[in-house]
Structures are given as structure tokens and as C-alpha cells.
Short mmCIF file of N, CA, C and O in Angstrom, two decimals:
data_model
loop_
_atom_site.label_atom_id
_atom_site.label_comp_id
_atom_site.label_asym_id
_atom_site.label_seq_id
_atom_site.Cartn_x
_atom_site.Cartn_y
_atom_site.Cartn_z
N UNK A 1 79.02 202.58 147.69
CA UNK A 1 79.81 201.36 147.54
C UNK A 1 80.78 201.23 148.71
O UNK A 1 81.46 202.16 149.13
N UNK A 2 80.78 199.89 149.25
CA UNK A 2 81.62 199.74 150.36
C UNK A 2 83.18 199.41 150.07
O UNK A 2 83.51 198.68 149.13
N UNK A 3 84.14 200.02 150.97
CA UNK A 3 85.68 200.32 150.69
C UNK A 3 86.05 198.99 150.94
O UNK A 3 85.64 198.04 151.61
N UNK A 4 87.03 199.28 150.10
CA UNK A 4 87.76 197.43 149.60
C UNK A 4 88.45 196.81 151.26
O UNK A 4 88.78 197.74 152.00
N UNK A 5 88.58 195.93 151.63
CA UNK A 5 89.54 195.80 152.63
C UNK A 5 90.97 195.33 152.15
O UNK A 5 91.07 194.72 151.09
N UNK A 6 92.07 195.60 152.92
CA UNK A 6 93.00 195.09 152.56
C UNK A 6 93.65 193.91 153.97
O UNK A 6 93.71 194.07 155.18
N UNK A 7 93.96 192.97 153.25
CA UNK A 7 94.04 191.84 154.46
C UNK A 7 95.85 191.45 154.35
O UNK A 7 96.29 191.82 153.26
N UNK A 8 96.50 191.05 154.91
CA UNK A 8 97.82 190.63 155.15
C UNK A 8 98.02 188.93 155.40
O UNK A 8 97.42 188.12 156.11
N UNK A 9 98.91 188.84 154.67
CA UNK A 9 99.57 187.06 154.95
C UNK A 9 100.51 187.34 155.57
O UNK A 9 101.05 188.44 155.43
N UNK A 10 101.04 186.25 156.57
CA UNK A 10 102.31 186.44 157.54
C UNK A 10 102.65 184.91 157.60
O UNK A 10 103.62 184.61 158.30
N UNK A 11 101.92 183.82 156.93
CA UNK A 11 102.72 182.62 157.03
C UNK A 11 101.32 181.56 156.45
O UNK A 11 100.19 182.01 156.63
N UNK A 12 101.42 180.61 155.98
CA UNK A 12 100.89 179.46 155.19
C UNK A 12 101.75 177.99 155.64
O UNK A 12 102.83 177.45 155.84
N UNK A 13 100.48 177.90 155.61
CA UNK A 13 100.14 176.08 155.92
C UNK A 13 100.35 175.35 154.20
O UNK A 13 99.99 175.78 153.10
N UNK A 14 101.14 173.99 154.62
CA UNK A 14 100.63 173.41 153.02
C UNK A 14 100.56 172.13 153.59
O UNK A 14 100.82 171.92 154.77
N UNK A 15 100.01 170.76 152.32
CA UNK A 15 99.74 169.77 152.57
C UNK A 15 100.61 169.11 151.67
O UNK A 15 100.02 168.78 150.64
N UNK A 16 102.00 168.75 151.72
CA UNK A 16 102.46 168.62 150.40
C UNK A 16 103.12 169.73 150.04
O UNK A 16 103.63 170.46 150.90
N UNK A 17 103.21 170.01 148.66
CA UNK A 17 103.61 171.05 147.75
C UNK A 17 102.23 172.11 147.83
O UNK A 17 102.53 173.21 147.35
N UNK A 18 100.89 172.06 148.29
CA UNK A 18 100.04 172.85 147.99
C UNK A 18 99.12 173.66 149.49
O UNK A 18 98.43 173.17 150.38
N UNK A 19 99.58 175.14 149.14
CA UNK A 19 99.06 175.59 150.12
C UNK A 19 97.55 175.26 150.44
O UNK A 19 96.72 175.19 149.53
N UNK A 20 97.21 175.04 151.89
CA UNK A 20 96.08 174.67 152.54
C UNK A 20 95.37 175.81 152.93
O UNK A 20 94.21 175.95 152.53
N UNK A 21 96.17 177.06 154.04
CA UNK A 21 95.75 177.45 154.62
C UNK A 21 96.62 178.90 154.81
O UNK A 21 97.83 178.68 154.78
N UNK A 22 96.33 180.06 154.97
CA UNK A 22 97.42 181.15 155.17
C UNK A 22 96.85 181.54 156.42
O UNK A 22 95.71 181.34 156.81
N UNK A 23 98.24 182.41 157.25
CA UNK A 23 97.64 182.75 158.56
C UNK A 23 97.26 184.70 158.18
O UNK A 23 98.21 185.48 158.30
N UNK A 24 96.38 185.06 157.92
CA UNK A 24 95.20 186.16 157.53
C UNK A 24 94.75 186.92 158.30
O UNK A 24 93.86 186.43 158.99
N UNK A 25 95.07 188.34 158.56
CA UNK A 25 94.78 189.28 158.93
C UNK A 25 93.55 190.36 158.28
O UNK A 25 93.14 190.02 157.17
N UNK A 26 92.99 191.52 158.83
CA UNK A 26 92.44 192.83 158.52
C UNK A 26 93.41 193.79 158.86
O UNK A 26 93.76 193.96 160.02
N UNK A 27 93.87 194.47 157.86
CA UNK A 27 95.02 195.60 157.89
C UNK A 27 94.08 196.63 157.98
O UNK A 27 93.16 196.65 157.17
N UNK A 28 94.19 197.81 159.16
CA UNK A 28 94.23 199.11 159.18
C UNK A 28 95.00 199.89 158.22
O UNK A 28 96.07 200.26 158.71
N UNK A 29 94.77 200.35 156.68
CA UNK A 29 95.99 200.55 156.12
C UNK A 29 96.19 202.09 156.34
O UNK A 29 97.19 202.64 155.87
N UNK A 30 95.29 202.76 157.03
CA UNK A 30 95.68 204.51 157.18
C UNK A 30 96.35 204.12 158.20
O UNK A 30 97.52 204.49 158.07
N UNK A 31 96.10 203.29 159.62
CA UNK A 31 97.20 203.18 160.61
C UNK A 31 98.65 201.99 160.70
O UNK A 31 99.44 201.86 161.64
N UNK A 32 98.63 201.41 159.65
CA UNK A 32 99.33 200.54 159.55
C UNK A 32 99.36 199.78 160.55
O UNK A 32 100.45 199.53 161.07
N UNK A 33 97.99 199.14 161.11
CA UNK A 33 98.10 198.15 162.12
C UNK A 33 97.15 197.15 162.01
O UNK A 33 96.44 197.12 161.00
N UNK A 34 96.99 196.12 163.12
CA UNK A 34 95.81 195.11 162.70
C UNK A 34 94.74 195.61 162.82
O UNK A 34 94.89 196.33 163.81
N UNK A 35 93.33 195.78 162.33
CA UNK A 35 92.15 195.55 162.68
C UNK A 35 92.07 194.32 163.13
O UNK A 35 91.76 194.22 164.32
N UNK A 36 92.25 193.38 162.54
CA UNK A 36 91.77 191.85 163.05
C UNK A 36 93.38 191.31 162.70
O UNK A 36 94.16 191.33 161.74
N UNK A 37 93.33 190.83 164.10
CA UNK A 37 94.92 189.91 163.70
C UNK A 37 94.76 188.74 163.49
O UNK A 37 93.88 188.06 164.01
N UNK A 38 95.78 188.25 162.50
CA UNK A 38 95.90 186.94 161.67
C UNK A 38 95.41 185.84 162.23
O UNK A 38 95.58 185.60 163.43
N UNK A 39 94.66 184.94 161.30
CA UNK A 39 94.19 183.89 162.16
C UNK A 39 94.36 182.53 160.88
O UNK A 39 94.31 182.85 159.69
N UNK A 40 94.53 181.21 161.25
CA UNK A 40 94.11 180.24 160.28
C UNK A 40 93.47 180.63 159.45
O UNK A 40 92.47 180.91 160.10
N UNK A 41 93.13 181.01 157.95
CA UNK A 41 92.31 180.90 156.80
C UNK A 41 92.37 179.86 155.75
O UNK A 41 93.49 179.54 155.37
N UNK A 42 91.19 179.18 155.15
CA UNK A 42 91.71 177.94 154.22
C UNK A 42 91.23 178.84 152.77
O UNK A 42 90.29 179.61 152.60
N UNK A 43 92.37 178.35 151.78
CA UNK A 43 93.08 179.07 150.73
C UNK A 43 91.35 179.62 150.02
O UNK A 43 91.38 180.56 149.22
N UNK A 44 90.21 179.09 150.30
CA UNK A 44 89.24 178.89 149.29
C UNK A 44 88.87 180.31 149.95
O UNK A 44 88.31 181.14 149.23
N UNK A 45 89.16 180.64 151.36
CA UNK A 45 87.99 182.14 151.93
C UNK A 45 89.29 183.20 151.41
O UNK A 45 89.00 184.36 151.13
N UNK A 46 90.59 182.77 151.31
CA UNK A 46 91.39 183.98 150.42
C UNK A 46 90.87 184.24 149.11
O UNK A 46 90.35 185.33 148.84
N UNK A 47 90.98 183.27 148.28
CA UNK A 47 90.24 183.20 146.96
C UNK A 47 89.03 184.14 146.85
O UNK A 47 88.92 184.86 145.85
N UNK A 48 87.93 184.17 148.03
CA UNK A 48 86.72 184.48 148.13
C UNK A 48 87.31 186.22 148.11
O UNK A 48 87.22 186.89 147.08
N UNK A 49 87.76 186.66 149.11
CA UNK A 49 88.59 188.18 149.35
C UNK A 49 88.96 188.80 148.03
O UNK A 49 88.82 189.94 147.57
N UNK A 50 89.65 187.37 147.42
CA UNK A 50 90.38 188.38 146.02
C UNK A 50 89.43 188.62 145.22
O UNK A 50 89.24 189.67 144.61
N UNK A 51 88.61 187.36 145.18
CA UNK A 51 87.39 187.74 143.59
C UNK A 51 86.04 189.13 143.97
O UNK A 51 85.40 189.88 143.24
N UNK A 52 86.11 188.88 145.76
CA UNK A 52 85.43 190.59 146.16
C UNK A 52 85.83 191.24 145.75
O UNK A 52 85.02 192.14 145.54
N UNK A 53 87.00 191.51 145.32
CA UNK A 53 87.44 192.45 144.88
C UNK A 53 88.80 192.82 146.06
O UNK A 53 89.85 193.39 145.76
N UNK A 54 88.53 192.46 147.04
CA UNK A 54 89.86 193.38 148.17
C UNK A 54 91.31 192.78 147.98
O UNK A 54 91.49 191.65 147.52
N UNK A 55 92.31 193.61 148.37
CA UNK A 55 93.36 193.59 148.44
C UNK A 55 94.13 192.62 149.52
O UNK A 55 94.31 192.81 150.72
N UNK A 56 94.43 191.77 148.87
CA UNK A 56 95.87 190.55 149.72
C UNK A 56 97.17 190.93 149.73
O UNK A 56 97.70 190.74 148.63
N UNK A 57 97.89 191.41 150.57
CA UNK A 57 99.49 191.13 150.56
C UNK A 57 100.43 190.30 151.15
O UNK A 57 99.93 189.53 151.97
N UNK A 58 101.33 190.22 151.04
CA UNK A 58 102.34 189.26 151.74
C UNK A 58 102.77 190.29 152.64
O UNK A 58 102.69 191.50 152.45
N UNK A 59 103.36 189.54 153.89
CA UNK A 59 103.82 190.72 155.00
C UNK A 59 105.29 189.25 155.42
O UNK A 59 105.16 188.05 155.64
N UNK A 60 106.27 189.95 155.37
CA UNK A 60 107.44 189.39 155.27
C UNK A 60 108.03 189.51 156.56
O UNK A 60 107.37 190.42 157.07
N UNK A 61 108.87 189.14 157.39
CA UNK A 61 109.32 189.32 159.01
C UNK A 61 110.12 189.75 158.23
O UNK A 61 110.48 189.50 157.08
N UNK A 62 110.58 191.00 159.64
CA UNK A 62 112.09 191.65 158.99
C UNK A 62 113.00 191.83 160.27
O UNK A 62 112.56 191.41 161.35
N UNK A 63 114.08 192.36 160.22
CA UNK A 63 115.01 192.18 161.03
C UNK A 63 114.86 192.25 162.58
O UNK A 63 115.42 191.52 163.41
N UNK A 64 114.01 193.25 162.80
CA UNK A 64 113.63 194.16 163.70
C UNK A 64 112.23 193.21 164.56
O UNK A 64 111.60 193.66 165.52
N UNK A 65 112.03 191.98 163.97
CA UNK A 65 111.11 191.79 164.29
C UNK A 65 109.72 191.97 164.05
O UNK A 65 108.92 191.42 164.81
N UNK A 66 109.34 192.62 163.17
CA UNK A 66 108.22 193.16 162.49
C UNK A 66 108.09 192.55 161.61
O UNK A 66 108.63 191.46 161.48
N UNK A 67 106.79 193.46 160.17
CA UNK A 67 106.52 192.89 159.48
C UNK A 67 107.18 194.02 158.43
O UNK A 67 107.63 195.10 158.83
N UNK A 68 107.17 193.55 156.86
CA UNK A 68 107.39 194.10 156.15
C UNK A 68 106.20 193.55 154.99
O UNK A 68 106.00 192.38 154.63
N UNK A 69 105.32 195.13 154.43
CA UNK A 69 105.19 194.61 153.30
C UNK A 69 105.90 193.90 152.06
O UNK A 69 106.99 194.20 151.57
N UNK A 70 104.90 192.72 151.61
CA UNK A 70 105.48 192.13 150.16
C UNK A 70 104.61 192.64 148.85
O UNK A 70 104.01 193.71 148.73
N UNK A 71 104.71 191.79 148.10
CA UNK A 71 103.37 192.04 146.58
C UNK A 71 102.38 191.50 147.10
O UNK A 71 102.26 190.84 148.13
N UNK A 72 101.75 191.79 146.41
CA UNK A 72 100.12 191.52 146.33
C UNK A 72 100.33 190.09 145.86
O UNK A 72 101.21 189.71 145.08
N UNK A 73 98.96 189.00 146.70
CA UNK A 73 98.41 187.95 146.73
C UNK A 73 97.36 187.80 145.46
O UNK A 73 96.20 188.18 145.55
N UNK A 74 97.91 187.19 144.29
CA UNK A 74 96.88 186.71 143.37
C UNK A 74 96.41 185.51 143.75
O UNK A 74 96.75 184.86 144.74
N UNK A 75 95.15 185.07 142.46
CA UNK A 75 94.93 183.48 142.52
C UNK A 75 95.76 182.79 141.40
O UNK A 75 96.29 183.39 140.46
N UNK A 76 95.81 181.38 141.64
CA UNK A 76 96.54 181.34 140.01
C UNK A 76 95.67 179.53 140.05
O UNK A 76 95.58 179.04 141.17
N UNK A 77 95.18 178.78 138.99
CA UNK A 77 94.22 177.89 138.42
C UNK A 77 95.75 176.90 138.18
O UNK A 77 96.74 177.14 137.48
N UNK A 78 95.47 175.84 139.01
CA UNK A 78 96.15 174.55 138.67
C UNK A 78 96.00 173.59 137.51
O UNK A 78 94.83 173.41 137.16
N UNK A 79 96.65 173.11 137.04
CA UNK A 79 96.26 171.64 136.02
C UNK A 79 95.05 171.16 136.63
O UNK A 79 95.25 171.22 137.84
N UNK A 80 93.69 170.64 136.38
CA UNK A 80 92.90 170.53 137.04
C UNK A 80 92.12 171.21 138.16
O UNK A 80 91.86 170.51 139.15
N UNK A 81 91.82 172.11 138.15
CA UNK A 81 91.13 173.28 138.83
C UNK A 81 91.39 173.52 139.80
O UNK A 81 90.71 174.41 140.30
N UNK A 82 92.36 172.99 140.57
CA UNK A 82 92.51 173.49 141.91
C UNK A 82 93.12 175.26 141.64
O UNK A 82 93.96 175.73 140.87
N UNK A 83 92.05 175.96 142.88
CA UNK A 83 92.98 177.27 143.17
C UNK A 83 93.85 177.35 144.40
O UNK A 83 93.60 177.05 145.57
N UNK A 84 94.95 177.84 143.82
CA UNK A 84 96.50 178.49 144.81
C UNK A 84 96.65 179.82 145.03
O UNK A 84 95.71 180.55 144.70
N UNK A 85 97.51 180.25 145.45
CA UNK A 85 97.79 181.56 145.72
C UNK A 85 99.15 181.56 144.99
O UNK A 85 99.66 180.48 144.71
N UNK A 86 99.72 182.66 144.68
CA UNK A 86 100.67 183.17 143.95
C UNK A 86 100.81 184.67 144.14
O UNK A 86 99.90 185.49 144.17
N UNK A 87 102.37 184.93 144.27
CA UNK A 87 102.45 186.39 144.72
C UNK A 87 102.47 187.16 143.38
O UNK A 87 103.05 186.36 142.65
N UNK A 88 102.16 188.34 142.56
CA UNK A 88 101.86 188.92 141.80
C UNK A 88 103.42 189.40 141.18
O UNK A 88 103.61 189.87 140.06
N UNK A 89 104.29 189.19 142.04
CA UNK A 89 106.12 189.72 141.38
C UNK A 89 106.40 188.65 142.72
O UNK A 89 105.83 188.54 143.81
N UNK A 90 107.40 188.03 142.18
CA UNK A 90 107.92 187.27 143.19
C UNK A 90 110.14 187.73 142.74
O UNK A 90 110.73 187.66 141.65
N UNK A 91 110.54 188.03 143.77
CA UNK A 91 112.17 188.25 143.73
C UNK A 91 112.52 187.61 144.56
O UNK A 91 111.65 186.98 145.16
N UNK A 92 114.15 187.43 145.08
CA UNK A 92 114.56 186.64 146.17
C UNK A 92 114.36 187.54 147.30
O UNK A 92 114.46 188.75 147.52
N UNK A 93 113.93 186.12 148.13
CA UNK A 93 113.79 186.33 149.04
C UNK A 93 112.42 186.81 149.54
O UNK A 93 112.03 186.65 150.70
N UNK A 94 111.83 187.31 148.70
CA UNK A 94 110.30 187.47 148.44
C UNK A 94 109.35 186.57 147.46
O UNK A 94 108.64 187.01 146.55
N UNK A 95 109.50 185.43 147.80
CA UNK A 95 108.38 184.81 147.16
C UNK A 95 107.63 183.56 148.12
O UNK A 95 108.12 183.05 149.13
N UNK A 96 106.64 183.32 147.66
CA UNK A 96 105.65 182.74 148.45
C UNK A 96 106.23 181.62 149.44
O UNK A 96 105.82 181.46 150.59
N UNK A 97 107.24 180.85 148.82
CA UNK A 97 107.76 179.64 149.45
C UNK A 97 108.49 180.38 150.64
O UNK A 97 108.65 179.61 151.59
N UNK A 98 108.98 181.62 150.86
CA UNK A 98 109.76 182.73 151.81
C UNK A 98 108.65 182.45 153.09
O UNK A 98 108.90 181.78 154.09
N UNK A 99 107.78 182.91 152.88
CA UNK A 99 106.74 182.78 154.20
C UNK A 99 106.97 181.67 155.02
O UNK A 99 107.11 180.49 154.70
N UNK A 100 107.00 182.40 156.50
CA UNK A 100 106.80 181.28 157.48
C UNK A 100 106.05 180.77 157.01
O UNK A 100 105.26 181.32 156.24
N UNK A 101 106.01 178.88 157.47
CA UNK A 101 105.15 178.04 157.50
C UNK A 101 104.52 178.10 159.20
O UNK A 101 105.27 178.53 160.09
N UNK A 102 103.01 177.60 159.55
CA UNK A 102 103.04 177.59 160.67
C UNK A 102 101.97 175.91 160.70
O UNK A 102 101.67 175.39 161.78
#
């Protein structure tokens, strides 16, 4: 069986109130670095990642200029079927609306 990937958010696009697009990485997670650095993704190929089964997180800018891990990236089912993203624990300062927009 092939090992889960774990991918990183660092900022989201919306159209409106509803995210479009997150900017999506491949995390190295034994080296804590990119495999594939973040690029445009539209919310439906995140969706696709989570129901594979692999791991989404939020990656938060921090003082220093870097990133900081956040929670984990769920899906969550709108009034009428649209799927969103939703962070799995959201606190201040850590929640989805926190992310750069780009």
C-alpha cells in the first residue's frame, strides 16, 4: 500500500464568501520541507487528496517569516452540495479566514 502524502495550505483564493482555490504544496514531512512547492489548486483537487485518504494542513506565516503548522484541512458539504474546506479545530488567529488570500 502506497504512503499517504501530506500536502500544506499557505493561502486561498475565494469568489465571494467561498473558497475557489488554495495555494497547495507536497510536504517532505521527515524533512520538513517542500517536495513540490505550493501552487494554485481548485478546492475540488483538495477535496480529491482528502477523500484519498492523505493528509491537508494549514501552514500559517509566522514571525520569522516562515511557516507554521496549523490543523488539519477537512471537507465540510454546503446547503446545496457545494464542497468547502474547513479547518478541523479552528482558535484565534488560526482559522481558515487567517490565511493569506492570494
Amino acid at each position: 500500500m502506497a504512503e499517504k502524502a501530506t500536502y500544506g495550505i499557505t493561502a486561498l483564493r475565494y469568489a465571494g464568501t467561498q473558497v475557489v482555490e488554495a495555494m497547495m504544496g507536497l510536504i517532505d514531512a521527515a524533512s520538513a520541507r517542500w517536495d513540490l512547492r505550493p501552487s494554485p489548486t481548485r478546492v475540488s483537487e483538495v477535496v480529491d487528496r482528502l477523500v484519498e485518504g492523505d493528509t491537508v494542513i494549514s501552514l500559517f506565516p509566522d514571525d520569522e517569516g516562515g511557516l507554521q503548522p496549523g490543523p488539519e484541512v477537512k471537507v465540510d458539504v454546503l446547503p446545496g452540495g457545494t464542497e468547502t474546506l474547513v479547518l478541523a479545530e479552528e482558535r484565534p488567529g488560526r482559522r481558515l479566514d487567517d490565511l493569506p488570500r492570494f
